[in-house]
């Protein structure tokens, strides 16, 4: 297909695709444009074909342009260009703007162009994103904050000044977006209109995220979950922030399992944590286990005993806790090194005497920070380990193992949630006593969600007591749970990156996350029809088709990629009882995807319940004049049985106060199943496919069609504003 076959580029008037128009201008491609108040970004061709989406069209321009290497000189460089096209809309908007500028400034330090040695559509996409930021970018451009990025930007602006000045002057209004105005002498910038490809991250105040003491190419991070449950939304924040910093500073992330408590851990959790991390798109350099370092940790513990920096204590646990709170030294604190080593060997053997003991660090029992009051380093535990069996009878605590393994693995920065703030001093002190390299701690706030429990112990209670179907239950805040409920990972990533690395405590609303999700799924998910089984009403159209007929129509009127579906038309159709209740005799209604009809008769039983409607088609009627727009299904044997499942929060309180028992806040009814019938095309849905049931909301296919007697299970996806059916 040659560029001269382009018919028109149409786009919403408030969202001009600056990068596409600029690329066409630079490439000398004639690109007629037209604006509208609504409708998707579309490139139409004279033969009737169309392309949709900002970067789909930009790639097309890159391929047909007579500019050398405009879309890369080989497959690898084309893939690199694709990476930058994906990067531009995600991180050049909202709260991530300056973080993206910083990353690109470092990247461009020794480069002339973003990909290889040629000007490409990657440069146009980034240039357009910066230009579209208006005054925000202009103020940074005048500063000396991002010299490499500004050098590149100015070079592009000068080299292609005629085309770029014309485009930005033409497509900018008072608010910097979209309205065509007369060209002005002073250059103005406009936004790039990326909404068709990525969800706008919003315009939160900029909060630049820097990693102290970070050196480009030398940053090494770790995401270190305990394998005692599945990954949940709180862990996701830590995982994604680790990846963010690794990418920004061209470093790496290690996935490490902190497997120091065999009582709570299992291989099932390890396997599913790996699955969840990969679902999030985390690119880890390797997988390690704290248990890999058990021999070295044992050697370090013995070294500290010999140096008088640790001692074995047999004080009962409750008494020990009280003494720590009161700053009272244990009677064992003054034991000799020889006595400590003797008891240490008893602990290693797991003897009756050893089981009474633990190993404690000798720090400072009078320190106001109670975490420094001789913390426990090792405890006895006869339970076999899920990886190494019964080799050990004692295991290191997190407080002891974490600073050691971080230093041993060459971690430069340990990301920890701010709830551990008081233990940072302990972390540094233990590393100092060990004589190991200091690892920098970087704090971020823990992500808390309303009406949600994130404690793995509490979530385990629901699983063990049969209150949910498993760790992937759609009511759970686990990655597998929220994905099963219909959340796209892109939405979760955007939601978390909006929070940044703030140290302020966050109690976030689920509605915000589901709103982002809706913006991602709505433009592309196919539309289908369902009628609630209970009390469904038959509408007989006396002048309807004598024989049923089938028409092929789009599954999504604005997105060809959703494909087509077969819709059956007949004189007998099913509608929802809830719709039938609102209809009056002789009222004209619209049958969606068909046309208008006039209801002539309403038949009721002796209790006043509607049992049947009779009407006539009025296809020449205007859909604009009708009050009711009805979804319907032809009465055929091809209809599919459905089970529509909706879930609610597991607890009744937005936030549990400290000390409050979650068992007192359990919600009694958290799942509702509704029988329905659906159009015949639903039998082709695959597990995990997302769809919209017209006028009923968004759903994810949980159990696809197997046989007519077994219903297709569709899980309702919240959209951020609908009230729950359970309320």
Tab-separated table of C-alpha atoms in Angstrom, residues 382-715:
chain	number	residue	atom	x	y	z
A	382	UNK	CA	12.581	-28.609	64.032
A	383	UNK	CA	10.223	-28.283	61.021
A	384	UNK	CA	11.914	-29.459	57.772
A	385	UNK	CA	12.673	-26.784	55.182
A	386	UNK	CA	10.812	-26.949	51.846
A	387	UNK	CA	14.095	-26.790	49.875
A	388	UNK	CA	16.760	-28.406	52.021
A	389	UNK	CA	14.792	-30.785	54.208
A	390	UNK	CA	15.770	-31.493	57.816
A	391	UNK	CA	19.430	-30.478	57.558
A	392	UNK	CA	19.005	-27.581	59.993
A	393	UNK	CA	17.248	-27.356	63.335
A	394	UNK	CA	17.684	-23.595	63.591
A	395	UNK	CA	17.049	-20.718	61.207
A	396	UNK	CA	18.150	-17.082	60.985
A	397	UNK	CA	15.646	-14.302	61.529
A	398	UNK	CA	14.881	-11.793	58.779
A	399	UNK	CA	16.654	-9.097	60.830
A	400	UNK	CA	19.884	-11.097	60.772
A	401	UNK	CA	19.749	-12.673	57.318
A	402	UNK	CA	18.621	-9.689	55.277
A	403	UNK	CA	21.560	-7.300	55.907
A	404	UNK	CA	24.019	-10.169	55.412
A	405	UNK	CA	22.584	-11.481	52.137
A	406	UNK	CA	22.044	-7.965	50.760
A	407	UNK	CA	25.737	-7.198	51.253
A	408	UNK	CA	26.854	-10.656	50.085
A	409	UNK	CA	24.898	-10.367	46.813
A	410	UNK	CA	26.259	-6.907	46.050
A	411	UNK	CA	22.925	-5.148	46.497
A	412	UNK	CA	23.462	-1.383	46.320
A	413	UNK	CA	20.015	-0.271	47.476
A	414	UNK	CA	17.469	-2.153	49.579
A	415	UNK	CA	13.918	-0.889	49.010
A	416	UNK	CA	11.817	-1.245	52.158
A	417	UNK	CA	8.389	0.065	53.077
A	418	UNK	CA	8.345	2.852	55.648
A	419	UNK	CA	6.754	0.587	58.269
A	420	UNK	CA	10.318	-0.728	58.793
A	421	UNK	CA	11.703	2.758	59.404
A	422	UNK	CA	12.597	2.155	63.061
A	423	UNK	CA	14.536	-0.960	62.059
A	424	UNK	CA	16.795	0.824	59.586
A	425	UNK	CA	19.250	1.664	62.355
A	426	UNK	CA	19.273	-2.008	63.343
A	427	UNK	CA	19.975	-3.038	59.721
A	428	UNK	CA	22.978	-0.703	59.497
A	429	UNK	CA	24.294	-1.681	62.931
A	430	UNK	CA	24.158	-5.405	62.152
A	431	UNK	CA	26.011	-4.865	58.862
A	432	UNK	CA	28.603	-2.856	60.752
A	433	UNK	CA	29.077	-5.596	63.367
A	434	UNK	CA	29.420	-8.148	60.571
A	435	UNK	CA	32.114	-6.013	58.958
A	436	UNK	CA	30.245	-6.002	55.668
A	437	UNK	CA	29.753	-3.344	53.009
A	438	UNK	CA	26.973	-0.857	53.723
A	439	UNK	CA	23.813	-1.207	51.636
A	440	UNK	CA	21.690	1.928	51.219
A	441	UNK	CA	18.084	1.670	52.353
A	442	UNK	CA	15.434	3.423	50.288
A	443	UNK	CA	11.984	3.795	51.880
A	444	UNK	CA	8.588	3.980	50.233
A	445	UNK	CA	5.097	3.927	51.705
A	446	UNK	CA	3.208	0.686	51.963
A	447	UNK	CA	0.201	0.519	49.653
A	448	UNK	CA	-3.015	-0.057	51.577
A	449	UNK	CA	-6.423	-0.469	49.940
A	450	UNK	CA	-9.839	0.255	51.455
A	451	UNK	CA	-11.888	-2.734	52.671
A	452	UNK	CA	-8.833	-4.935	52.092
A	453	UNK	CA	-6.653	-7.225	54.175
A	454	UNK	CA	-3.047	-7.586	53.002
A	455	UNK	CA	-1.708	-9.665	55.881
A	456	UNK	CA	-0.751	-13.087	54.525
A	457	UNK	CA	-1.733	-14.631	57.865
A	458	UNK	CA	-5.250	-13.231	57.564
A	459	UNK	CA	-5.572	-14.141	53.902
A	460	UNK	CA	-4.470	-17.681	54.758
A	461	UNK	CA	-7.361	-17.859	57.274
A	462	UNK	CA	-9.866	-17.259	54.472
A	463	UNK	CA	-8.266	-19.996	52.348
A	464	UNK	CA	-8.027	-22.549	55.163
A	465	UNK	CA	-11.592	-21.904	56.344
A	466	UNK	CA	-13.147	-22.176	52.902
A	467	UNK	CA	-14.347	-18.565	52.836
A	468	UNK	CA	-12.781	-18.155	49.367
A	469	UNK	CA	-11.968	-20.538	46.533
A	470	UNK	CA	-8.202	-20.205	46.882
A	471	UNK	CA	-5.407	-17.664	46.630
A	472	UNK	CA	-6.625	-16.690	43.151
A	473	UNK	CA	-10.159	-15.908	44.363
A	474	UNK	CA	-11.411	-12.696	42.693
A	475	UNK	CA	-12.170	-11.245	46.142
A	476	UNK	CA	-8.491	-11.482	47.106
A	477	UNK	CA	-5.990	-8.626	46.585
A	478	UNK	CA	-3.475	-11.116	45.171
A	479	UNK	CA	-2.154	-10.546	41.662
A	480	UNK	CA	-3.850	-13.756	40.536
A	481	UNK	CA	-7.091	-12.723	42.240
A	482	UNK	CA	-7.370	-9.260	40.725
A	483	UNK	CA	-6.314	-10.518	37.281
A	484	UNK	CA	-9.005	-13.200	37.498
A	485	UNK	CA	-11.489	-10.456	38.334
A	486	UNK	CA	-10.564	-8.692	35.102
A	487	UNK	CA	-7.786	-6.262	35.964
A	488	UNK	CA	-5.257	-5.648	33.209
A	489	UNK	CA	-1.663	-5.574	34.399
A	490	UNK	CA	-1.156	-2.306	32.494
A	491	UNK	CA	-3.754	-0.711	34.764
A	492	UNK	CA	-2.027	-1.969	37.904
A	493	UNK	CA	1.347	-0.681	36.704
A	494	UNK	CA	-0.065	2.757	35.911
A	495	UNK	CA	-1.897	2.896	39.240
A	496	UNK	CA	1.256	2.067	41.206
A	497	UNK	CA	3.555	4.355	39.224
A	498	UNK	CA	1.141	7.203	39.924
A	499	UNK	CA	1.825	6.692	43.630
A	500	UNK	CA	5.557	6.905	42.964
A	501	UNK	CA	7.923	6.277	45.859
A	502	UNK	CA	6.074	8.541	48.257
A	503	UNK	CA	6.826	7.944	51.924
A	504	UNK	CA	3.359	9.112	52.979
A	505	UNK	CA	0.984	6.399	54.127
A	506	UNK	CA	-1.571	5.633	51.430
A	507	UNK	CA	-5.079	4.261	51.875
A	508	UNK	CA	-6.180	3.970	48.286
A	509	UNK	CA	-9.624	3.499	46.774
A	510	UNK	CA	-10.205	0.520	44.503
A	511	UNK	CA	-12.449	2.711	42.349
A	512	UNK	CA	-9.439	4.636	41.071
A	513	UNK	CA	-7.724	1.433	39.940
A	514	UNK	CA	-10.860	0.082	38.258
A	515	UNK	CA	-11.403	3.433	36.503
A	516	UNK	CA	-7.931	3.179	34.950
A	517	UNK	CA	-8.727	-0.403	33.980
A	518	UNK	CA	-11.960	0.609	32.259
A	519	UNK	CA	-10.102	3.130	30.098
A	520	UNK	CA	-7.859	0.306	28.895
A	521	UNK	CA	-10.502	-2.362	28.199
A	522	UNK	CA	-13.421	-0.272	26.920
A	523	UNK	CA	-11.886	0.801	23.583
A	524	UNK	CA	-11.083	-2.782	22.556
A	525	UNK	CA	-13.259	-5.352	24.336
A	526	UNK	CA	-16.041	-6.966	22.246
A	527	UNK	CA	-19.726	-6.334	22.927
A	528	UNK	CA	-22.188	-9.160	23.549
A	529	UNK	CA	-25.768	-9.468	24.774
A	530	UNK	CA	-27.318	-11.266	27.729
A	531	UNK	CA	-30.805	-11.441	29.246
A	532	UNK	CA	-31.370	-12.353	32.892
A	533	UNK	CA	-33.001	-15.791	33.035
A	534	UNK	CA	-35.345	-15.111	35.946
A	535	UNK	CA	-38.735	-13.802	34.742
A	536	UNK	CA	-37.426	-12.980	31.273
A	537	UNK	CA	-40.185	-11.679	29.025
A	538	UNK	CA	-41.035	-12.738	25.475
A	539	UNK	CA	-41.781	-9.928	23.035
A	540	UNK	CA	-43.641	-11.095	19.938
A	541	UNK	CA	-43.312	-8.833	16.918
A	542	UNK	CA	-46.370	-9.642	14.821
A	543	UNK	CA	-44.816	-8.241	11.652
A	544	UNK	CA	-41.352	-9.593	12.390
A	545	UNK	CA	-39.454	-11.855	9.986
A	546	UNK	CA	-41.405	-14.965	9.029
A	547	UNK	CA	-38.195	-16.965	9.297
A	548	UNK	CA	-35.251	-16.089	11.545
A	549	UNK	CA	-32.257	-14.639	9.681
A	550	UNK	CA	-28.663	-13.926	10.648
A	551	UNK	CA	-26.723	-10.710	10.111
A	552	UNK	CA	-22.967	-10.333	10.642
A	553	UNK	CA	-22.155	-7.190	12.636
A	554	UNK	CA	-19.011	-5.856	14.394
A	555	UNK	CA	-18.332	-7.014	17.944
A	556	UNK	CA	-17.191	-3.436	18.646
A	557	UNK	CA	-18.488	-0.572	16.511
A	558	UNK	CA	-15.312	1.504	16.927
A	559	UNK	CA	-12.632	-1.194	16.945
A	560	UNK	CA	-12.339	-3.551	13.992
A	561	UNK	CA	-9.789	-5.657	15.840
A	562	UNK	CA	-12.583	-7.105	18.008
A	563	UNK	CA	-13.869	-9.030	14.996
A	564	UNK	CA	-17.433	-9.838	14.011
A	565	UNK	CA	-20.389	-11.695	15.471
A	566	UNK	CA	-23.514	-13.337	14.106
A	567	UNK	CA	-26.793	-11.825	15.349
A	568	UNK	CA	-30.072	-13.649	14.823
A	569	UNK	CA	-33.260	-11.672	14.091
A	570	UNK	CA	-36.688	-13.248	14.637
A	571	UNK	CA	-40.267	-12.288	15.454
A	572	UNK	CA	-40.019	-13.704	18.996
A	573	UNK	CA	-37.326	-12.107	21.181
A	574	UNK	CA	-36.391	-12.184	24.861
A	575	UNK	CA	-35.941	-9.025	26.945
A	576	UNK	CA	-35.142	-8.430	30.616
A	577	UNK	CA	-38.054	-8.239	33.038
A	578	UNK	CA	-36.511	-5.086	34.506
A	579	UNK	CA	-36.882	-3.438	31.080
A	580	UNK	CA	-40.389	-4.749	30.508
A	581	UNK	CA	-41.575	-3.070	33.724
A	582	UNK	CA	-40.791	0.373	32.306
A	583	UNK	CA	-42.688	-0.099	29.029
A	584	UNK	CA	-46.150	1.402	28.477
A	585	UNK	CA	-48.770	0.348	25.946
A	586	UNK	CA	-48.199	2.016	22.531
A	587	UNK	CA	-44.740	3.158	23.589
A	588	UNK	CA	-42.044	3.215	20.945
A	589	UNK	CA	-38.770	1.616	22.058
A	590	UNK	CA	-35.425	0.958	20.378
A	591	UNK	CA	-34.189	-2.608	19.922
A	592	UNK	CA	-30.431	-2.180	19.906
A	593	UNK	CA	-28.687	-3.140	16.631
A	594	UNK	CA	-32.072	-3.538	14.930
A	595	UNK	CA	-34.325	-0.480	15.066
A	596	UNK	CA	-37.530	0.759	16.681
A	597	UNK	CA	-40.645	-1.163	17.655
A	598	UNK	CA	-44.007	-0.141	19.154
A	599	UNK	CA	-45.377	-2.222	22.050
A	600	UNK	CA	-49.101	-2.719	21.465
A	601	UNK	CA	-50.040	-5.087	24.285
A	602	UNK	CA	-48.740	-5.971	27.765
A	603	UNK	CA	-49.930	-9.326	29.117
A	604	UNK	CA	-49.816	-9.983	32.876
A	605	UNK	CA	-50.667	-12.891	35.159
A	606	UNK	CA	-53.123	-12.794	38.052
A	607	UNK	CA	-50.445	-11.377	40.365
A	608	UNK	CA	-49.725	-8.481	38.037
A	609	UNK	CA	-46.424	-9.848	36.755
A	610	UNK	CA	-45.638	-9.226	33.087
A	611	UNK	CA	-45.519	-12.503	31.169
A	612	UNK	CA	-45.523	-11.369	27.541
A	613	UNK	CA	-45.397	-8.353	25.256
A	614	UNK	CA	-46.824	-7.942	21.779
A	615	UNK	CA	-45.616	-5.289	19.351
A	616	UNK	CA	-44.830	-4.280	15.790
A	617	UNK	CA	-41.627	-3.146	14.137
A	618	UNK	CA	-41.220	0.538	13.286
A	619	UNK	CA	-37.776	0.482	11.701
A	620	UNK	CA	-38.213	3.896	10.097
A	621	UNK	CA	-38.568	5.450	13.562
A	622	UNK	CA	-35.795	7.613	15.009
A	623	UNK	CA	-33.704	6.110	17.812
A	624	UNK	CA	-33.176	9.648	19.103
A	625	UNK	CA	-36.822	10.011	20.126
A	626	UNK	CA	-37.144	6.842	22.224
A	627	UNK	CA	-36.663	6.735	25.958
A	628	UNK	CA	-35.863	3.026	26.244
A	629	UNK	CA	-32.976	1.344	24.407
A	630	UNK	CA	-33.418	-2.399	24.938
A	631	UNK	CA	-31.011	-5.308	24.666
A	632	UNK	CA	-32.688	-8.435	23.335
A	633	UNK	CA	-32.051	-11.959	22.127
A	634	UNK	CA	-33.880	-13.920	19.439
A	635	UNK	CA	-35.677	-17.000	20.772
A	636	UNK	CA	-33.463	-19.743	19.341
A	637	UNK	CA	-31.919	-23.001	20.518
A	638	UNK	CA	-28.447	-21.521	19.993
A	639	UNK	CA	-28.533	-19.288	23.083
A	640	UNK	CA	-25.866	-19.983	25.704
A	641	UNK	CA	-26.488	-20.498	29.409
A	642	UNK	CA	-24.528	-18.048	31.548
A	643	UNK	CA	-23.654	-17.604	35.203
A	644	UNK	CA	-22.899	-13.954	35.941
A	645	UNK	CA	-20.811	-13.737	39.108
A	646	UNK	CA	-20.250	-10.580	41.099
A	647	UNK	CA	-18.015	-10.211	44.147
A	648	UNK	CA	-17.930	-7.750	47.018
A	649	UNK	CA	-15.388	-6.781	49.688
A	650	UNK	CA	-14.601	-9.423	52.314
A	651	UNK	CA	-14.805	-6.986	55.249
A	652	UNK	CA	-17.231	-4.211	56.203
A	653	UNK	CA	-14.738	-1.566	57.335
A	654	UNK	CA	-12.605	0.674	55.143
A	655	UNK	CA	-9.702	0.321	57.540
A	656	UNK	CA	-9.213	-1.879	60.581
A	657	UNK	CA	-7.792	-0.029	63.550
A	658	UNK	CA	-4.750	-1.388	65.355
A	659	UNK	CA	-5.745	-4.272	67.581
A	660	UNK	CA	-9.141	-4.676	65.909
A	661	UNK	CA	-10.009	-8.293	65.064
A	662	UNK	CA	-10.800	-8.761	61.376
A	663	UNK	CA	-13.155	-11.618	62.289
A	664	UNK	CA	-15.499	-9.019	63.791
A	665	UNK	CA	-15.702	-7.204	60.462
A	666	UNK	CA	-16.444	-10.085	58.083
A	667	UNK	CA	-19.074	-9.388	55.449
A	668	UNK	CA	-21.624	-12.241	55.385
A	669	UNK	CA	-22.475	-12.157	51.657
A	670	UNK	CA	-19.639	-11.471	49.234
A	671	UNK	CA	-20.603	-13.464	46.125
A	672	UNK	CA	-23.714	-13.366	43.946
A	673	UNK	CA	-24.452	-15.619	40.974
A	674	UNK	CA	-27.145	-14.688	38.463
A	675	UNK	CA	-28.384	-17.065	35.776
A	676	UNK	CA	-28.718	-15.556	32.315
A	677	UNK	CA	-28.839	-16.445	28.641
A	678	UNK	CA	-26.370	-15.019	26.150
A	679	UNK	CA	-25.938	-14.713	22.409
A	680	UNK	CA	-24.576	-17.733	20.557
A	681	UNK	CA	-21.199	-16.071	19.904
A	682	UNK	CA	-20.351	-16.347	23.605
A	683	UNK	CA	-19.653	-20.047	23.089
A	684	UNK	CA	-16.452	-18.964	21.289
A	685	UNK	CA	-15.039	-17.009	24.229
A	686	UNK	CA	-11.723	-18.185	25.649
A	687	UNK	CA	-10.840	-18.266	29.330
A	688	UNK	CA	-9.527	-14.879	30.386
A	689	UNK	CA	-11.173	-12.984	27.516
A	690	UNK	CA	-12.768	-9.693	28.523
A	691	UNK	CA	-16.081	-8.528	27.074
A	692	UNK	CA	-18.875	-6.074	27.701
A	693	UNK	CA	-22.438	-7.285	28.073
A	694	UNK	CA	-24.427	-4.383	26.646
A	695	UNK	CA	-26.070	-2.335	29.443
A	696	UNK	CA	-24.822	-4.785	32.090
A	697	UNK	CA	-21.130	-3.992	32.385
A	698	UNK	CA	-17.748	-5.578	31.777
A	699	UNK	CA	-16.991	-9.256	32.406
A	700	UNK	CA	-14.102	-11.701	32.222
A	701	UNK	CA	-14.670	-15.238	30.999
A	702	UNK	CA	-13.716	-17.503	33.902
A	703	UNK	CA	-15.131	-20.806	32.609
A	704	UNK	CA	-15.635	-20.997	28.825
A	705	UNK	CA	-18.262	-23.026	26.955
A	706	UNK	CA	-17.899	-26.786	27.392
A	707	UNK	CA	-21.404	-28.175	26.757
A	708	UNK	CA	-24.938	-26.706	26.709
A	709	UNK	CA	-25.823	-27.943	30.197
A	710	UNK	CA	-22.770	-26.302	31.791
A	711	UNK	CA	-23.071	-22.489	31.961
A	712	UNK	CA	-20.325	-20.173	30.804
A	713	UNK	CA	-19.076	-18.366	33.922
A	714	UNK	CA	-18.529	-14.621	33.513
A	715	UNK	CA	-17.014	-12.606	36.379
